[in-house]
Amino acid sequence: MLYLLWKMDCFFGLESVYMIIFACVSLILAIKHLILIIKKQVKINFVIAGLFVLFLIYLLLPIRKDASGNLSPVCSVGSFLTFGCLFVLLYIILKEKNKIDFLTIFRAIVIGFIIAGFLGFLRPVSERLQNVIGEFSYNDNIFRFCGLAQHPNSIAIYSTFIISGILYLHYNNKLGIETYLYFPIVFMFGYMTVSRSFLYSFILCFVIYVVAVIAKERKNCYKKLLPLLLELVAISLILLKYTICHLERLGISDLIHGYGDSVDLPLEDLEDINDPGRGGLLKKYLYDFISTPLILLFGRGISYPNLGGLAAHNFYLQVLWNVGIVGTILLILITCFYIYYFSELKVKDIFVTAFKDVSFYFLIITYLMIFFVESIFPGIYFCLTVFYLLTAVCSVKVSKIEDMKNNIDENILKEKKEM
């Protein structure tokens, strides 16, 4: 069931279809797991389950004001069910992690992404796709690729995440020669979105990867690096028009100053601009977030309309704006306890493992960087992001965690015998 869910993940541009699949898979897995609990074949992790339920209850509390100014949860049924399904799947993955083939699932993600990408090229001849997916261009002369997603930025974000996962698994020898097929295709899709967030995040990820491979392989590093470098050069030359466009768009001026230096405008003037650029959006959302103690503590609610119809384009600020400081703390607690119970290691050992693993850097840093310029919270996009990261990490870590636990147990037995 999980394989089916991830195989379909990049068809979420057809959002209603994917949401039905997402909900059905979650329900079936929840029922199967509940039967195991009733039969006393598995135990409940009350801490994780309790934190999940607490966050869902928090979403339903009428402690926010809706657009009309009335106290309300500001949480639609769809948003609530999305988080409910996410928590169900995360809980089942936690309990069944040793039975799940995460590497197969990651391959399903990549293959699904590639298939969906190529199907996106059929839009000009498909009336159905034209009704669902918009047409995007840059300066009216460069086609912005969006596959089966609803916006090029979505493909840019997921191209970045999937490439970082491919490089992470290739570095850890979990993906072999197939890397040289997956890598150029996913890179091509991201490159054709004309997204600077993709380009900058990819460059950072690839640079860290190159340094890590050189340090690890030394004289033999060319075996892993040369094919990838040749593929990058080939794609950059084949898509020369896009390469020239990327070179023209280098810079982070709009991130700092917004379009037309909108950051310098008074807030009331900024409100009248439809798209003030990332810098302007950050200012709008930040000022709205700190406008009242109620919003500061509890947020606007996960179903509150985006300001001016545009997201914050900063994941961290978007989370704070949607669920407030209290909700953010709850999400941090969920993350920390989930990692703790998933690894089944002591806190010290978790930190040692994380900091020693160089490959973990070019995976996680890529996520952290793109979160500064894109927002994928809340909703199905957030769920997919969590799953991308989880499957990549678990493809490598589940076996390593088991080995580390065995080594720790052996050391404890030795110490007892010596005593």
Short mmCIF file of C-alpha atoms in Angstrom, two decimals:
data_model
loop_
_atom_site.label_atom_id
_atom_site.label_comp_id
_atom_site.label_asym_id
_atom_site.label_seq_id
_atom_site.Cartn_x
_atom_site.Cartn_y
_atom_site.Cartn_z
CA MET A 1 0.00 0.00 0.00
CA LEU A 2 2.82 2.40 0.82
CA TYR A 3 4.47 1.51 -2.49
CA LEU A 4 1.26 2.47 -4.33
CA LEU A 5 1.03 5.75 -2.46
CA TRP A 6 4.57 6.84 -3.27
CA LYS A 7 4.34 5.52 -6.84
CA MET A 8 1.50 7.99 -7.38
CA ASP A 9 3.12 10.89 -5.52
CA CYS A 10 4.02 13.04 -8.51
CA PHE A 11 0.54 12.89 -9.98
CA PHE A 12 -0.65 15.24 -7.23
CA GLY A 13 -1.19 17.93 -9.89
CA LEU A 14 -4.42 16.01 -10.38
CA GLU A 15 -5.00 16.86 -6.74
CA SER A 16 -8.51 15.48 -6.17
CA VAL A 17 -7.48 12.05 -7.49
CA TYR A 18 -4.31 11.91 -5.42
CA MET A 19 -6.07 13.05 -2.25
CA ILE A 20 -8.59 10.22 -2.61
CA ILE A 21 -5.73 7.70 -2.97
CA PHE A 22 -3.87 9.30 -0.05
CA ALA A 23 -6.95 9.06 2.21
CA CYS A 24 -7.84 5.50 1.16
CA VAL A 25 -4.33 4.16 1.71
CA SER A 26 -4.19 5.84 5.14
CA LEU A 27 -7.57 4.38 6.12
CA ILE A 28 -6.71 0.84 5.03
CA LEU A 29 -3.35 0.90 6.82
CA ALA A 30 -4.95 2.38 9.94
CA ILE A 31 -7.59 -0.38 10.06
CA LYS A 32 -4.99 -3.12 9.55
CA HIS A 33 -2.81 -1.68 12.31
CA LEU A 34 -5.79 -1.28 14.65
CA ILE A 35 -6.62 -4.97 14.19
CA LEU A 36 -3.06 -5.84 15.22
CA ILE A 37 -3.44 -3.66 18.33
CA ILE A 38 -6.72 -5.35 19.24
CA LYS A 39 -5.09 -8.75 18.82
CA LYS A 40 -2.25 -7.48 21.07
CA GLN A 41 0.33 -8.24 18.39
CA VAL A 42 1.73 -4.71 18.57
CA LYS A 43 1.98 -2.17 21.36
CA ILE A 44 0.88 1.45 21.17
CA ASN A 45 3.51 4.17 21.41
CA PHE A 46 1.48 6.45 23.65
CA VAL A 47 3.96 9.34 23.48
CA ILE A 48 3.93 9.68 19.67
CA ALA A 49 0.23 8.87 19.37
CA GLY A 50 -0.53 11.36 22.14
CA LEU A 51 1.47 14.14 20.46
CA PHE A 52 -0.28 13.50 17.14
CA VAL A 53 -3.71 13.64 18.78
CA LEU A 54 -2.73 16.75 20.76
CA PHE A 55 -1.74 18.60 17.59
CA LEU A 56 -4.97 17.59 15.84
CA ILE A 57 -7.00 18.82 18.83
CA TYR A 58 -4.97 22.05 18.77
CA LEU A 59 -5.99 22.58 15.14
CA LEU A 60 -9.68 22.29 16.11
CA LEU A 61 -9.65 24.71 19.04
CA PRO A 62 -11.64 27.93 18.36
CA ILE A 63 -8.75 30.16 19.45
CA ARG A 64 -8.20 32.03 16.20
CA LYS A 65 -10.22 34.59 14.31
CA ASP A 66 -11.46 33.90 10.81
CA ALA A 67 -11.67 36.45 7.97
CA SER A 68 -14.93 37.77 9.48
CA GLY A 69 -13.35 38.35 12.89
CA ASN A 70 -15.20 35.52 14.67
CA LEU A 71 -13.44 32.99 16.90
CA SER A 72 -12.98 29.79 14.93
CA PRO A 73 -10.58 26.85 14.49
CA VAL A 74 -9.90 28.13 10.93
CA CYS A 75 -9.32 24.51 9.94
CA SER A 76 -11.18 23.02 6.99
CA VAL A 77 -12.20 19.36 6.89
CA GLY A 78 -9.75 18.73 4.05
CA SER A 79 -6.80 20.27 5.92
CA PHE A 80 -7.64 18.37 9.10
CA LEU A 81 -7.93 15.05 7.24
CA THR A 82 -4.63 15.71 5.44
CA PHE A 83 -2.80 16.05 8.75
CA GLY A 84 -4.72 13.10 10.16
CA CYS A 85 -3.66 10.90 7.24
CA LEU A 86 -0.07 12.14 7.52
CA PHE A 87 0.09 11.23 11.21
CA VAL A 88 -1.46 7.81 10.58
CA LEU A 89 1.17 7.02 7.95
CA LEU A 90 4.04 8.36 10.05
CA TYR A 91 2.89 6.29 13.04
CA ILE A 92 2.63 3.10 10.97
CA ILE A 93 6.06 3.73 9.41
CA LEU A 94 7.48 4.13 12.92
CA LYS A 95 5.98 0.85 14.12
CA GLU A 96 6.72 -1.14 10.95
CA LYS A 97 10.04 0.40 9.89
CA ASN A 98 11.96 -2.87 9.91
CA LYS A 99 9.42 -4.46 7.55
CA ILE A 100 9.44 -1.64 4.99
CA ASP A 101 11.76 -1.65 1.99
CA PHE A 102 12.47 2.10 1.92
CA LEU A 103 14.90 1.84 -0.98
CA THR A 104 12.23 0.28 -3.20
CA ILE A 105 9.85 3.03 -2.18
CA PHE A 106 12.42 5.71 -3.00
CA ARG A 107 12.90 4.16 -6.43
CA ALA A 108 9.11 4.32 -6.84
CA ILE A 109 9.24 8.03 -5.99
CA VAL A 110 11.91 8.70 -8.62
CA ILE A 111 10.24 6.62 -11.32
CA GLY A 112 6.84 8.14 -10.57
CA PHE A 113 8.35 11.62 -10.76
CA ILE A 114 10.00 10.87 -14.11
CA ILE A 115 6.85 9.33 -15.61
CA ALA A 116 4.73 12.26 -14.41
CA GLY A 117 7.30 14.66 -15.84
CA PHE A 118 7.24 13.16 -19.30
CA LEU A 119 3.43 12.99 -19.23
CA GLY A 120 3.49 16.73 -18.56
CA PHE A 121 4.91 17.25 -22.06
CA LEU A 122 1.59 15.93 -23.41
CA ARG A 123 -0.28 19.00 -22.17
CA PRO A 124 -0.42 20.72 -25.61
CA VAL A 125 -2.32 17.73 -27.05
CA SER A 126 -4.45 16.86 -24.01
CA GLU A 127 -7.58 18.88 -23.28
CA ARG A 128 -7.84 17.23 -19.85
CA LEU A 129 -4.33 18.35 -18.87
CA GLN A 130 -4.95 21.85 -20.23
CA ASN A 131 -7.98 22.15 -17.94
CA VAL A 132 -6.02 21.03 -14.88
CA ILE A 133 -2.54 22.42 -15.46
CA GLY A 134 -1.73 25.99 -16.39
CA GLU A 135 0.76 27.21 -18.98
CA PHE A 136 3.75 29.16 -17.65
CA SER A 137 6.50 31.11 -19.37
CA TYR A 138 9.31 33.49 -18.48
CA ASN A 139 9.40 36.79 -20.40
CA ASP A 140 6.88 35.24 -22.82
CA ASN A 141 9.58 33.31 -24.69
CA ILE A 142 10.82 30.55 -22.36
CA PHE A 143 8.55 27.66 -21.43
CA ARG A 144 8.52 26.96 -17.68
CA PHE A 145 8.15 23.22 -17.13
CA CYS A 146 5.69 22.01 -14.50
CA GLY A 147 5.09 18.34 -15.34
CA LEU A 148 1.77 17.26 -13.85
CA ALA A 149 2.07 19.71 -10.97
CA GLN A 150 0.05 22.92 -10.85
CA HIS A 151 3.03 25.30 -10.83
CA PRO A 152 6.69 25.16 -11.96
CA ASN A 153 7.88 25.99 -8.44
CA SER A 154 6.39 22.70 -7.21
CA ILE A 155 8.48 20.73 -9.68
CA ALA A 156 11.52 22.87 -8.79
CA ILE A 157 11.15 22.05 -5.10
CA TYR A 158 10.64 18.32 -5.60
CA SER A 159 13.38 18.06 -8.23
CA THR A 160 15.74 19.48 -5.61
CA PHE A 161 14.59 17.08 -2.90
CA ILE A 162 14.72 14.03 -5.17
CA ILE A 163 18.17 14.89 -6.54
CA SER A 164 19.52 15.35 -3.02
CA GLY A 165 18.09 11.93 -2.16
CA ILE A 166 19.65 10.35 -5.26
CA LEU A 167 23.07 11.79 -4.42
CA TYR A 168 22.71 10.77 -0.77
CA LEU A 169 21.91 7.17 -1.69
CA HIS A 170 24.59 7.05 -4.40
CA TYR A 171 27.20 8.30 -1.93
CA ASN A 172 26.17 5.55 0.50
CA ASN A 173 26.30 2.91 -2.29
CA LYS A 174 22.56 2.23 -2.15
CA LEU A 175 22.02 3.31 -5.77
CA GLY A 176 24.37 2.06 -8.46
CA ILE A 177 24.53 2.74 -12.19
CA GLU A 178 20.84 3.69 -12.25
CA THR A 179 21.92 6.97 -10.65
CA TYR A 180 23.27 8.10 -14.02
CA LEU A 181 19.81 7.64 -15.53
CA TYR A 182 17.77 9.22 -12.73
CA PHE A 183 20.07 12.17 -12.08
CA PRO A 184 20.08 13.90 -15.51
CA ILE A 185 16.33 13.51 -16.05
CA VAL A 186 15.35 14.92 -12.66
CA PHE A 187 17.93 17.70 -13.06
CA MET A 188 16.53 18.52 -16.51
CA PHE A 189 13.00 18.87 -15.12
CA GLY A 190 14.19 21.17 -12.34
CA TYR A 191 16.39 23.18 -14.73
CA MET A 192 13.47 23.81 -17.10
CA THR A 193 11.38 25.37 -14.34
CA VAL A 194 13.64 28.46 -14.55
CA SER A 195 13.56 28.54 -10.75
CA ARG A 196 16.43 30.15 -8.88
CA SER A 197 15.46 28.28 -5.71
CA PHE A 198 16.13 25.03 -7.59
CA LEU A 199 19.40 26.25 -9.09
CA TYR A 200 20.89 27.63 -5.87
CA SER A 201 19.80 24.66 -3.76
CA PHE A 202 21.12 22.21 -6.34
CA ILE A 203 24.47 23.99 -6.58
CA LEU A 204 24.89 23.90 -2.80
CA CYS A 205 23.87 20.23 -2.64
CA PHE A 206 26.17 19.22 -5.49
CA VAL A 207 29.17 21.15 -4.16
CA ILE A 208 28.87 19.44 -0.75
CA TYR A 209 28.45 16.11 -2.52
CA VAL A 210 31.59 16.67 -4.62
CA VAL A 211 33.64 17.60 -1.55
CA ALA A 212 32.33 14.56 0.36
CA VAL A 213 33.10 12.17 -2.52
CA ILE A 214 36.63 13.59 -2.98
CA ALA A 215 37.30 13.21 0.76
CA LYS A 216 35.94 9.66 0.78
CA GLU A 217 37.15 8.22 -2.54
CA ARG A 218 40.30 10.33 -3.00
CA LYS A 219 42.06 9.13 -6.19
CA ASN A 220 39.02 7.16 -7.32
CA CYS A 221 36.58 10.04 -6.91
CA TYR A 222 36.41 10.59 -10.68
CA LYS A 223 34.49 7.31 -11.06
CA LYS A 224 31.49 8.79 -9.26
CA LEU A 225 31.91 12.44 -10.18
CA LEU A 226 32.93 12.47 -13.85
CA PRO A 227 29.73 10.88 -15.28
CA LEU A 228 27.54 13.30 -13.31
CA LEU A 229 29.62 16.32 -14.34
CA LEU A 230 29.46 15.30 -18.01
CA GLU A 231 25.68 14.92 -17.75
CA LEU A 232 25.37 18.40 -16.22
CA VAL A 233 27.48 19.95 -18.99
CA ALA A 234 25.51 18.12 -21.69
CA ILE A 235 22.13 19.23 -20.34
CA SER A 236 23.35 22.82 -19.89
CA LEU A 237 24.42 22.90 -23.55
CA ILE A 238 21.33 21.14 -24.91
CA LEU A 239 19.13 23.55 -22.96
CA LEU A 240 21.32 26.52 -23.82
CA LYS A 241 18.36 28.90 -23.90
CA TYR A 242 17.58 27.97 -20.29
CA THR A 243 21.25 28.24 -19.31
CA ILE A 244 21.40 31.81 -20.65
CA CYS A 245 18.19 32.62 -18.78
CA HIS A 246 19.59 31.23 -15.52
CA LEU A 247 22.76 33.28 -15.94
CA GLU A 248 20.69 36.43 -16.50
CA ARG A 249 18.63 35.73 -13.37
CA LEU A 250 21.54 35.16 -10.99
CA GLY A 251 21.21 37.22 -7.83
CA ILE A 252 19.13 37.45 -4.66
CA SER A 253 17.97 41.06 -4.90
CA ASP A 254 14.23 40.27 -4.80
CA LEU A 255 14.78 37.99 -1.78
CA ILE A 256 16.23 40.91 0.17
CA HIS A 257 14.52 43.94 -1.33
CA GLY A 258 11.46 42.52 -3.10
CA TYR A 259 10.36 43.52 -6.58
CA GLY A 260 10.99 47.20 -7.15
CA ASP A 261 12.42 47.57 -3.61
CA SER A 262 8.96 46.84 -2.20
CA VAL A 263 10.45 46.16 1.24
CA ASP A 264 11.11 49.89 1.63
CA LEU A 265 7.44 50.77 1.08
CA PRO A 266 5.05 51.45 4.00
CA LEU A 267 2.98 48.41 4.92
CA GLU A 268 -0.29 49.97 3.66
CA ASP A 269 1.27 50.53 0.21
CA LEU A 270 2.72 47.02 0.21
CA GLU A 271 -0.78 45.58 0.69
CA ASP A 272 -1.85 47.02 -2.68
CA ILE A 273 0.85 45.14 -4.62
CA ASN A 274 -0.22 41.72 -5.91
CA ASP A 275 3.28 40.25 -6.00
CA PRO A 276 5.89 42.29 -4.10
CA GLY A 277 8.58 39.59 -4.45
CA ARG A 278 9.91 37.36 -1.70
CA GLY A 279 11.29 40.24 0.34
CA GLY A 280 7.95 42.04 0.25
CA LEU A 281 6.04 38.86 1.11
CA LEU A 282 8.28 38.22 4.11
CA LYS A 283 7.55 41.74 5.37
CA LYS A 284 3.79 41.32 4.90
CA TYR A 285 3.65 37.97 6.68
CA LEU A 286 6.00 38.97 9.49
CA TYR A 287 4.04 42.12 10.31
CA ASP A 288 0.76 40.18 10.18
CA PHE A 289 2.20 37.45 12.40
CA ILE A 290 3.23 39.90 15.15
CA SER A 291 0.13 42.08 14.76
CA THR A 292 -1.72 40.60 17.77
CA PRO A 293 -0.81 38.28 20.70
CA LEU A 294 -3.51 35.85 19.51
CA ILE A 295 -1.89 35.40 16.09
CA LEU A 296 1.59 35.31 17.62
CA LEU A 297 0.67 32.45 19.95
CA PHE A 298 -1.82 30.42 17.90
CA GLY A 299 -1.34 31.56 14.30
CA ARG A 300 -3.95 32.36 11.68
CA GLY A 301 -5.03 28.73 11.31
CA ILE A 302 -4.01 26.18 8.69
CA SER A 303 -6.96 27.04 6.40
CA TYR A 304 -6.68 30.83 6.58
CA PRO A 305 -6.33 32.35 3.07
CA ASN A 306 -2.81 33.36 2.08
CA LEU A 307 -2.18 37.10 2.17
CA GLY A 308 -2.87 38.50 -1.27
CA GLY A 309 -3.32 34.95 -2.53
CA LEU A 310 0.42 34.24 -2.26
CA ALA A 311 2.20 32.04 0.27
CA ALA A 312 5.01 33.47 2.41
CA HIS A 313 7.69 31.78 0.27
CA ASN A 314 9.50 30.97 3.51
CA PHE A 315 8.63 27.67 5.15
CA TYR A 316 9.62 28.71 8.67
CA LEU A 317 7.57 31.90 8.63
CA GLN A 318 4.66 30.09 6.98
CA VAL A 319 4.53 27.51 9.78
CA LEU A 320 4.64 30.22 12.45
CA TRP A 321 1.97 32.24 10.65
CA ASN A 322 -0.34 29.21 10.24
CA VAL A 323 -0.06 27.55 13.67
CA GLY A 324 1.68 30.14 15.88
CA ILE A 325 4.41 29.68 18.44
CA VAL A 326 2.42 27.06 20.38
CA GLY A 327 1.75 24.96 17.28
CA THR A 328 5.35 25.26 16.13
CA ILE A 329 6.59 24.00 19.50
CA LEU A 330 4.22 21.04 19.19
CA LEU A 331 5.60 20.22 15.72
CA ILE A 332 9.17 20.46 17.01
CA LEU A 333 8.31 18.10 19.88
CA ILE A 334 6.71 15.67 17.42
CA THR A 335 9.85 15.76 15.26
CA CYS A 336 12.25 15.27 18.18
CA PHE A 337 10.32 12.41 19.79
CA TYR A 338 9.73 10.75 16.43
CA ILE A 339 13.46 10.74 15.70
CA TYR A 340 14.17 9.46 19.21
CA TYR A 341 11.73 6.55 19.02
CA PHE A 342 12.55 5.77 15.41
CA SER A 343 16.28 5.48 16.06
CA GLU A 344 15.85 3.68 19.41
CA LEU A 345 19.18 5.19 20.42
CA LYS A 346 20.24 7.40 23.26
CA VAL A 347 20.11 11.13 22.59
CA LYS A 348 23.91 11.33 22.64
CA ASP A 349 24.22 8.54 20.07
CA ILE A 350 21.68 10.27 17.80
CA PHE A 351 23.74 13.47 17.76
CA VAL A 352 27.00 11.59 17.24
CA THR A 353 25.51 9.68 14.28
CA ALA A 354 24.03 12.83 12.72
CA PHE A 355 27.20 14.92 12.98
CA LYS A 356 29.57 12.18 11.86
CA ASP A 357 27.62 11.37 8.71
CA VAL A 358 28.88 13.82 6.07
CA SER A 359 26.34 12.62 3.49
CA PHE A 360 23.58 13.68 5.86
CA TYR A 361 24.75 17.28 5.38
CA PHE A 362 24.11 17.56 1.66
CA LEU A 363 20.71 15.95 2.16
CA ILE A 364 19.47 18.04 5.10
CA ILE A 365 21.18 21.33 4.21
CA THR A 366 19.43 21.23 0.83
CA TYR A 367 16.06 21.01 2.56
CA LEU A 368 16.91 23.74 5.06
CA MET A 369 18.10 26.08 2.30
CA ILE A 370 15.11 25.76 0.01
CA PHE A 371 12.79 26.22 3.01
CA PHE A 372 14.11 29.79 3.25
CA VAL A 373 12.72 30.70 -0.17
CA GLU A 374 9.73 28.38 -0.60
CA SER A 375 6.76 27.43 1.57
CA ILE A 376 5.08 24.03 1.35
CA PHE A 377 3.08 24.15 4.57
CA PRO A 378 0.38 23.07 5.17
CA GLY A 379 -1.30 20.41 3.04
CA ILE A 380 -0.40 17.58 0.72
CA TYR A 381 2.83 19.25 -0.41
CA PHE A 382 4.10 19.20 3.16
CA CYS A 383 3.19 15.51 3.45
CA LEU A 384 5.12 14.65 0.31
CA THR A 385 8.16 16.58 1.50
CA VAL A 386 8.19 14.66 4.78
CA PHE A 387 7.95 11.37 2.91
CA TYR A 388 10.74 12.26 0.46
CA LEU A 389 13.11 12.99 3.32
CA LEU A 390 11.99 10.01 5.39
CA THR A 391 12.38 7.46 2.59
CA ALA A 392 15.83 8.75 1.60
CA VAL A 393 17.12 8.73 5.18
CA CYS A 394 15.58 5.37 6.05
CA SER A 395 16.94 3.71 2.90
CA VAL A 396 20.36 4.16 4.50
CA LYS A 397 19.74 4.53 8.21
CA VAL A 398 17.44 1.67 9.21
CA SER A 399 20.15 -0.94 8.63
CA LYS A 400 22.83 1.28 10.18
CA ILE A 401 20.69 1.90 13.26
CA GLU A 402 20.24 -1.84 13.72
CA ASP A 403 24.01 -2.38 13.39
CA MET A 404 24.73 0.41 15.87
CA LYS A 405 22.22 -1.00 18.37
CA ASN A 406 23.83 -4.45 18.07
CA ASN A 407 27.29 -2.95 18.65
CA ILE A 408 26.03 -1.05 21.70
CA ASP A 409 24.40 -4.23 23.08
CA GLU A 410 27.62 -6.20 22.51
CA ASN A 411 29.66 -3.54 24.33
CA ILE A 412 27.25 -3.60 27.28
CA LEU A 413 27.52 -7.43 27.49
CA LYS A 414 31.31 -7.20 27.42
CA GLU A 415 31.32 -4.63 30.20
CA LYS A 416 29.03 -6.84 32.33
CA LYS A 417 31.30 -9.86 31.81
CA GLU A 418 34.38 -7.87 32.75
CA MET A 419 32.64 -6.75 35.96
#
